[in-house]
Amino acid sequence: YSFVDPALQDIIDPQTKTITLANPLSSEMSVMRTTMWPGLLSALKHNINRQQSRVRLFETGLCFVPATAAATNDVNAISQEAMFSGVVCGDVLHEQWSETGRKVDFFDVKSDVEALLAFSQQKCIFEAAEHPALHPGQSACIKHDSEVIGWLGALHPEVQKKLDIDQRVFVFEIKQSVLDRNSIPSFTPLSRYPEVRRDLAVIVDEAIPVGEIF
């Protein structure tokens, strides 16, 4: 369903105005979702409560926010956006004897998101930014041509506490329209010339994001 619990919605996305249904199925499904995270986090908690400590979930669907009256000439207009979202927690690998266990971190999830964006062949950058649902030190917005197309980060400790989740959780959300601009990979012949590698060291200010260097 695209309907969510207003209390859960307010915990995850308190800054966005929601659309309340005139005749909801229940009080727990009375507002339209502005993000896919409420449903994903509910599913995550359901799995954790059943001893599933390593969880990887994704979902696609529409999110709904009131459209700006200036853009539509209608104060009651609704803007809907198809989103691709995911939630991750637990160990990087399945439990096994040959590898030491390690919990997933921000850069593991960022790598997965970069792999998704690579199919679109669109140049996207990750920029440190704050989101009410995300840890202030481990969150980033995803931009394409200066437009924010998504978010990535660790769930805020206060949000985890309110949701009664005691594991570190990472979430991401990207506009589906960006991922739809993909292309089929094609073969490129290998060069006849041997590869040359050089080890270079560059000194820059530590405040400069790596994306600006490349």
PDB file of C-alpha atoms in Angstrom, residues 1-208:
ATOM      1  CA  TYR A   1       0.000   0.000   0.000  1.00  0.00           C
ATOM      2  CA  SER A   2       0.984   3.635  -0.529  1.00  0.00           C
ATOM      3  CA  PHE A   3      -0.740   4.506   2.763  1.00  0.00           C
ATOM      4  CA  VAL A   4       1.313   4.577   5.978  1.00  0.00           C
ATOM      5  CA  ASP A   5       0.971   5.238   9.676  1.00  0.00           C
ATOM      6  CA  PRO A   6       1.137   9.021  10.269  1.00  0.00           C
ATOM      7  CA  ALA A   7       3.147   8.479  13.462  1.00  0.00           C
ATOM      8  CA  LEU A   8       5.775   6.454  11.584  1.00  0.00           C
ATOM      9  CA  GLN A   9       5.767   8.931   8.709  1.00  0.00           C
ATOM     10  CA  ASP A  10       6.354  11.806  11.131  1.00  0.00           C
ATOM     11  CA  ILE A  11       9.332  10.024  12.726  1.00  0.00           C
ATOM     12  CA  ILE A  12      11.071   9.447   9.386  1.00  0.00           C
ATOM     13  CA  ASP A  13      10.138  12.549   7.373  1.00  0.00           C
ATOM     14  CA  PRO A  14       8.783  15.226   9.763  1.00  0.00           C
ATOM     15  CA  GLN A  15       9.637  18.171   7.514  1.00  0.00           C
ATOM     16  CA  THR A  16       7.481  17.156   4.548  1.00  0.00           C
ATOM     17  CA  LYS A  17       3.766  17.925   4.513  1.00  0.00           C
ATOM     18  CA  THR A  18       1.684  14.772   4.087  1.00  0.00           C
ATOM     19  CA  ILE A  19      -1.589  14.120   2.286  1.00  0.00           C
ATOM     20  CA  THR A  20      -4.274  12.807   4.639  1.00  0.00           C
ATOM     21  CA  LEU A  21      -6.912  10.442   3.263  1.00  0.00           C
ATOM     22  CA  ALA A  22     -10.537  11.442   3.671  1.00  0.00           C
ATOM     23  CA  ASN A  23     -11.663   7.824   4.122  1.00  0.00           C
ATOM     24  CA  PRO A  24      -8.664   5.684   5.247  1.00  0.00           C
ATOM     25  CA  LEU A  25      -8.726   1.909   5.623  1.00  0.00           C
ATOM     26  CA  SER A  26      -7.533   2.347   9.215  1.00  0.00           C
ATOM     27  CA  SER A  27      -5.884   4.938  11.446  1.00  0.00           C
ATOM     28  CA  GLU A  28      -2.533   3.221  10.775  1.00  0.00           C
ATOM     29  CA  MET A  29      -2.969   3.787   7.013  1.00  0.00           C
ATOM     30  CA  SER A  30      -4.314   7.318   6.933  1.00  0.00           C
ATOM     31  CA  VAL A  31      -1.606   9.321   5.107  1.00  0.00           C
ATOM     32  CA  MET A  32       0.148   8.961   1.762  1.00  0.00           C
ATOM     33  CA  ARG A  33       3.838   8.115   2.026  1.00  0.00           C
ATOM     34  CA  THR A  34       6.414  10.767   1.126  1.00  0.00           C
ATOM     35  CA  THR A  35       9.233   8.206   1.173  1.00  0.00           C
ATOM     36  CA  MET A  36       9.545   4.437   0.820  1.00  0.00           C
ATOM     37  CA  TRP A  37      11.441   4.119   4.093  1.00  0.00           C
ATOM     38  CA  PRO A  38       8.443   3.578   6.447  1.00  0.00           C
ATOM     39  CA  GLY A  39       7.471   0.358   4.685  1.00  0.00           C
ATOM     40  CA  LEU A  40      11.049  -0.864   4.337  1.00  0.00           C
ATOM     41  CA  LEU A  41      11.883  -0.201   7.985  1.00  0.00           C
ATOM     42  CA  SER A  42       8.699  -1.972   9.103  1.00  0.00           C
ATOM     43  CA  ALA A  43       9.725  -4.998   7.007  1.00  0.00           C
ATOM     44  CA  LEU A  44      13.256  -4.800   8.413  1.00  0.00           C
ATOM     45  CA  LYS A  45      11.976  -4.776  11.991  1.00  0.00           C
ATOM     46  CA  HIS A  46       9.673  -7.729  11.200  1.00  0.00           C
ATOM     47  CA  ASN A  47      12.699  -9.735  10.003  1.00  0.00           C
ATOM     48  CA  ILE A  48      14.938  -8.745  12.922  1.00  0.00           C
ATOM     49  CA  ASN A  49      12.230  -9.800  15.387  1.00  0.00           C
ATOM     50  CA  ARG A  50      12.382 -13.240  13.778  1.00  0.00           C
ATOM     51  CA  GLN A  51      16.120 -13.720  14.279  1.00  0.00           C
ATOM     52  CA  GLN A  52      17.104 -12.545  10.799  1.00  0.00           C
ATOM     53  CA  SER A  53      20.150 -10.448  11.660  1.00  0.00           C
ATOM     54  CA  ARG A  54      21.374  -9.915   8.074  1.00  0.00           C
ATOM     55  CA  VAL A  55      18.761  -8.110   6.004  1.00  0.00           C
ATOM     56  CA  ARG A  56      18.890  -6.647   2.474  1.00  0.00           C
ATOM     57  CA  LEU A  57      15.608  -5.248   1.113  1.00  0.00           C
ATOM     58  CA  PHE A  58      14.641  -2.932  -1.737  1.00  0.00           C
ATOM     59  CA  GLU A  59      11.365  -1.577  -3.054  1.00  0.00           C
ATOM     60  CA  THR A  60      10.118   0.557  -5.923  1.00  0.00           C
ATOM     61  CA  GLY A  61       6.935   2.601  -5.866  1.00  0.00           C
ATOM     62  CA  LEU A  62       5.315   6.019  -5.882  1.00  0.00           C
ATOM     63  CA  CYS A  63       5.698   8.671  -3.197  1.00  0.00           C
ATOM     64  CA  PHE A  64       3.233  11.537  -2.832  1.00  0.00           C
ATOM     65  CA  VAL A  65       3.584  15.171  -1.739  1.00  0.00           C
ATOM     66  CA  PRO A  66       1.369  18.241  -2.272  1.00  0.00           C
ATOM     67  CA  ALA A  67       2.409  19.947  -5.506  1.00  0.00           C
ATOM     68  CA  THR A  68       3.295  23.623  -5.412  1.00  0.00           C
ATOM     69  CA  ALA A  69       0.327  25.787  -6.371  1.00  0.00           C
ATOM     70  CA  ALA A  70       2.573  27.997  -8.500  1.00  0.00           C
ATOM     71  CA  ALA A  71       3.572  25.028 -10.651  1.00  0.00           C
ATOM     72  CA  THR A  72       0.101  23.581 -11.137  1.00  0.00           C
ATOM     73  CA  ASN A  73      -2.360  26.459 -10.537  1.00  0.00           C
ATOM     74  CA  ASP A  74      -4.219  24.038  -8.265  1.00  0.00           C
ATOM     75  CA  VAL A  75      -3.848  24.176  -4.471  1.00  0.00           C
ATOM     76  CA  ASN A  76      -5.131  20.582  -4.198  1.00  0.00           C
ATOM     77  CA  ALA A  77      -2.761  19.090  -6.781  1.00  0.00           C
ATOM     78  CA  ILE A  78      -0.592  16.114  -5.824  1.00  0.00           C
ATOM     79  CA  SER A  79       2.930  15.453  -7.046  1.00  0.00           C
ATOM     80  CA  GLN A  80       3.931  11.800  -7.315  1.00  0.00           C
ATOM     81  CA  GLU A  81       7.418  10.479  -7.925  1.00  0.00           C
ATOM     82  CA  ALA A  82       8.540   6.910  -8.595  1.00  0.00           C
ATOM     83  CA  MET A  83      11.361   6.017  -6.191  1.00  0.00           C
ATOM     84  CA  PHE A  84      13.839   3.164  -5.781  1.00  0.00           C
ATOM     85  CA  SER A  85      14.749   2.577  -2.126  1.00  0.00           C
ATOM     86  CA  GLY A  86      16.646   0.087  -0.014  1.00  0.00           C
ATOM     87  CA  VAL A  87      17.534  -0.832   3.561  1.00  0.00           C
ATOM     88  CA  VAL A  88      20.585  -2.769   4.762  1.00  0.00           C
ATOM     89  CA  CYS A  89      21.775  -4.090   8.122  1.00  0.00           C
ATOM     90  CA  GLY A  90      23.894  -6.891   9.553  1.00  0.00           C
ATOM     91  CA  ASP A  91      27.087  -8.539   8.344  1.00  0.00           C
ATOM     92  CA  VAL A  92      28.620  -7.849   4.948  1.00  0.00           C
ATOM     93  CA  LEU A  93      28.831 -11.597   4.205  1.00  0.00           C
ATOM     94  CA  HIS A  94      26.811 -14.607   5.223  1.00  0.00           C
ATOM     95  CA  GLU A  95      28.140 -16.404   8.295  1.00  0.00           C
ATOM     96  CA  GLN A  96      30.976 -18.699   7.252  1.00  0.00           C
ATOM     97  CA  TRP A  97      34.163 -20.279   8.598  1.00  0.00           C
ATOM     98  CA  SER A  98      36.588 -18.792   6.063  1.00  0.00           C
ATOM     99  CA  GLU A  99      35.893 -15.091   6.663  1.00  0.00           C
ATOM    100  CA  THR A 100      35.898 -12.926   9.782  1.00  0.00           C
ATOM    101  CA  GLY A 101      32.526 -11.309  10.362  1.00  0.00           C
ATOM    102  CA  ARG A 102      32.228  -7.571   9.670  1.00  0.00           C
ATOM    103  CA  LYS A 103      29.191  -5.322   9.918  1.00  0.00           C
ATOM    104  CA  VAL A 104      28.098  -3.366   6.871  1.00  0.00           C
ATOM    105  CA  ASP A 105      29.129   0.300   6.883  1.00  0.00           C
ATOM    106  CA  PHE A 106      28.332   3.503   5.013  1.00  0.00           C
ATOM    107  CA  PHE A 107      30.851   2.838   2.246  1.00  0.00           C
ATOM    108  CA  ASP A 108      29.529  -0.664   1.565  1.00  0.00           C
ATOM    109  CA  VAL A 109      26.082   0.754   0.866  1.00  0.00           C
ATOM    110  CA  LYS A 110      27.510   3.713  -1.073  1.00  0.00           C
ATOM    111  CA  SER A 111      29.312   1.215  -3.311  1.00  0.00           C
ATOM    112  CA  ASP A 112      26.011  -0.581  -4.012  1.00  0.00           C
ATOM    113  CA  VAL A 113      24.307   2.712  -4.876  1.00  0.00           C
ATOM    114  CA  GLU A 114      27.194   3.708  -7.155  1.00  0.00           C
ATOM    115  CA  ALA A 115      26.823   0.365  -8.960  1.00  0.00           C
ATOM    116  CA  LEU A 116      23.136   1.120  -9.553  1.00  0.00           C
ATOM    117  CA  LEU A 117      23.877   4.613 -10.828  1.00  0.00           C
ATOM    118  CA  ALA A 118      26.609   3.277 -13.122  1.00  0.00           C
ATOM    119  CA  PHE A 119      23.946   1.635 -15.319  1.00  0.00           C
ATOM    120  CA  SER A 120      22.347   5.034 -15.966  1.00  0.00           C
ATOM    121  CA  GLN A 121      25.653   6.465 -17.205  1.00  0.00           C
ATOM    122  CA  GLN A 122      24.696   9.751 -15.533  1.00  0.00           C
ATOM    123  CA  LYS A 123      27.376  11.657 -13.630  1.00  0.00           C
ATOM    124  CA  CYS A 124      26.124  11.814 -10.050  1.00  0.00           C
ATOM    125  CA  ILE A 125      27.914  13.138  -7.001  1.00  0.00           C
ATOM    126  CA  PHE A 126      27.538  12.427  -3.285  1.00  0.00           C
ATOM    127  CA  GLU A 127      27.495  15.521  -1.104  1.00  0.00           C
ATOM    128  CA  ALA A 128      27.529  15.591   2.698  1.00  0.00           C
ATOM    129  CA  ALA A 129      24.130  16.852   3.885  1.00  0.00           C
ATOM    130  CA  GLU A 130      21.720  16.435   6.779  1.00  0.00           C
ATOM    131  CA  HIS A 131      18.366  14.625   6.690  1.00  0.00           C
ATOM    132  CA  PRO A 132      16.064  14.305   9.744  1.00  0.00           C
ATOM    133  CA  ALA A 133      16.012  10.498   9.469  1.00  0.00           C
ATOM    134  CA  LEU A 134      19.757  10.069   8.954  1.00  0.00           C
ATOM    135  CA  HIS A 135      22.823  10.171  11.200  1.00  0.00           C
ATOM    136  CA  PRO A 136      24.288  13.709  10.862  1.00  0.00           C
ATOM    137  CA  GLY A 137      27.817  12.343  10.450  1.00  0.00           C
ATOM    138  CA  GLN A 138      26.920   9.570   8.002  1.00  0.00           C
ATOM    139  CA  SER A 139      24.496  10.992   5.477  1.00  0.00           C
ATOM    140  CA  ALA A 140      24.740  12.358   1.959  1.00  0.00           C
ATOM    141  CA  CYS A 141      22.444  13.658  -0.719  1.00  0.00           C
ATOM    142  CA  ILE A 142      22.897  12.383  -4.271  1.00  0.00           C
ATOM    143  CA  LYS A 143      22.961  15.070  -6.960  1.00  0.00           C
ATOM    144  CA  HIS A 144      22.707  15.070 -10.735  1.00  0.00           C
ATOM    145  CA  ASP A 145      23.164  18.392 -12.545  1.00  0.00           C
ATOM    146  CA  SER A 146      22.784  20.210  -9.180  1.00  0.00           C
ATOM    147  CA  GLU A 147      19.410  18.507  -8.568  1.00  0.00           C
ATOM    148  CA  VAL A 148      18.978  16.324  -5.483  1.00  0.00           C
ATOM    149  CA  ILE A 149      17.873  12.932  -6.808  1.00  0.00           C
ATOM    150  CA  GLY A 150      18.281  10.848  -3.671  1.00  0.00           C
ATOM    151  CA  TRP A 151      19.639  10.242  -0.178  1.00  0.00           C
ATOM    152  CA  LEU A 152      21.961   7.762   1.469  1.00  0.00           C
ATOM    153  CA  GLY A 153      23.045   7.231   5.045  1.00  0.00           C
ATOM    154  CA  ALA A 154      22.878   5.555   8.409  1.00  0.00           C
ATOM    155  CA  LEU A 155      19.586   5.729  10.243  1.00  0.00           C
ATOM    156  CA  HIS A 156      19.594   8.400  12.950  1.00  0.00           C
ATOM    157  CA  PRO A 157      20.103   6.923  16.466  1.00  0.00           C
ATOM    158  CA  GLU A 158      16.980   8.716  17.729  1.00  0.00           C
ATOM    159  CA  VAL A 159      14.932   7.256  14.864  1.00  0.00           C
ATOM    160  CA  GLN A 160      16.278   3.775  15.641  1.00  0.00           C
ATOM    161  CA  LYS A 161      15.352   4.241  19.287  1.00  0.00           C
ATOM    162  CA  LYS A 162      11.795   5.291  18.434  1.00  0.00           C
ATOM    163  CA  LEU A 163      11.443   2.313  16.084  1.00  0.00           C
ATOM    164  CA  ASP A 164      12.987  -0.041  18.684  1.00  0.00           C
ATOM    165  CA  ILE A 165      15.757  -1.224  16.339  1.00  0.00           C
ATOM    166  CA  ASP A 166      19.056  -1.954  18.080  1.00  0.00           C
ATOM    167  CA  GLN A 167      21.204  -2.718  15.009  1.00  0.00           C
ATOM    168  CA  ARG A 168      22.957  -0.200  12.787  1.00  0.00           C
ATOM    169  CA  VAL A 169      20.766   0.376   9.759  1.00  0.00           C
ATOM    170  CA  PHE A 170      21.568   2.035   6.438  1.00  0.00           C
ATOM    171  CA  VAL A 171      19.003   3.308   3.931  1.00  0.00           C
ATOM    172  CA  PHE A 172      19.028   4.880   0.492  1.00  0.00           C
ATOM    173  CA  GLU A 173      16.464   6.327  -1.900  1.00  0.00           C
ATOM    174  CA  ILE A 174      16.861   7.405  -5.536  1.00  0.00           C
ATOM    175  CA  LYS A 175      14.476   8.798  -8.123  1.00  0.00           C
ATOM    176  CA  GLN A 176      13.459   5.940 -10.404  1.00  0.00           C
ATOM    177  CA  SER A 177      13.602   8.232 -13.460  1.00  0.00           C
ATOM    178  CA  VAL A 178      17.383   8.514 -13.092  1.00  0.00           C
ATOM    179  CA  LEU A 179      17.857   4.748 -13.013  1.00  0.00           C
ATOM    180  CA  ASP A 180      15.593   4.347 -16.041  1.00  0.00           C
ATOM    181  CA  ARG A 181      18.095   6.250 -18.194  1.00  0.00           C
ATOM    182  CA  ASN A 182      20.203   3.135 -18.541  1.00  0.00           C
ATOM    183  CA  SER A 183      21.858   1.516 -21.516  1.00  0.00           C
ATOM    184  CA  ILE A 184      22.850  -2.020 -22.415  1.00  0.00           C
ATOM    185  CA  PRO A 185      26.584  -2.642 -21.810  1.00  0.00           C
ATOM    186  CA  SER A 186      28.564  -3.195 -25.006  1.00  0.00           C
ATOM    187  CA  PHE A 187      31.901  -4.825 -25.636  1.00  0.00           C
ATOM    188  CA  THR A 188      34.931  -2.617 -26.204  1.00  0.00           C
ATOM    189  CA  PRO A 189      37.973  -4.244 -27.850  1.00  0.00           C
ATOM    190  CA  LEU A 190      41.060  -4.454 -25.660  1.00  0.00           C
ATOM    191  CA  SER A 191      43.943  -2.161 -26.526  1.00  0.00           C
ATOM    192  CA  ARG A 192      46.865  -3.699 -28.428  1.00  0.00           C
ATOM    193  CA  TYR A 193      49.282  -1.705 -26.294  1.00  0.00           C
ATOM    194  CA  PRO A 194      50.440  -2.765 -22.822  1.00  0.00           C
ATOM    195  CA  GLU A 195      48.951  -0.990 -19.846  1.00  0.00           C
ATOM    196  CA  VAL A 196      51.073   1.616 -18.061  1.00  0.00           C
ATOM    197  CA  ARG A 197      50.563   2.301 -14.378  1.00  0.00           C
ATOM    198  CA  ARG A 198      51.889   5.218 -12.350  1.00  0.00           C
ATOM    199  CA  ASP A 199      51.737   5.792  -8.605  1.00  0.00           C
ATOM    200  CA  LEU A 200      50.906   9.480  -8.060  1.00  0.00           C
ATOM    201  CA  ALA A 201      50.563  11.410  -4.811  1.00  0.00           C
ATOM    202  CA  VAL A 202      48.541  14.636  -4.706  1.00  0.00           C
ATOM    203  CA  ILE A 203      48.342  16.921  -1.681  1.00  0.00           C
ATOM    204  CA  VAL A 204      44.992  18.700  -1.230  1.00  0.00           C
ATOM    205  CA  ASP A 205      43.103  20.343   1.596  1.00  0.00           C
ATOM    206  CA  GLU A 206      41.379  17.687   3.740  1.00  0.00           C
ATOM    207  CA  ALA A 207      38.074  19.586   3.448  1.00  0.00           C
ATOM    208  CA  ILE A 208      37.893  19.034  -0.341  1.00  0.00           C
TER     209      ILE A 208
END
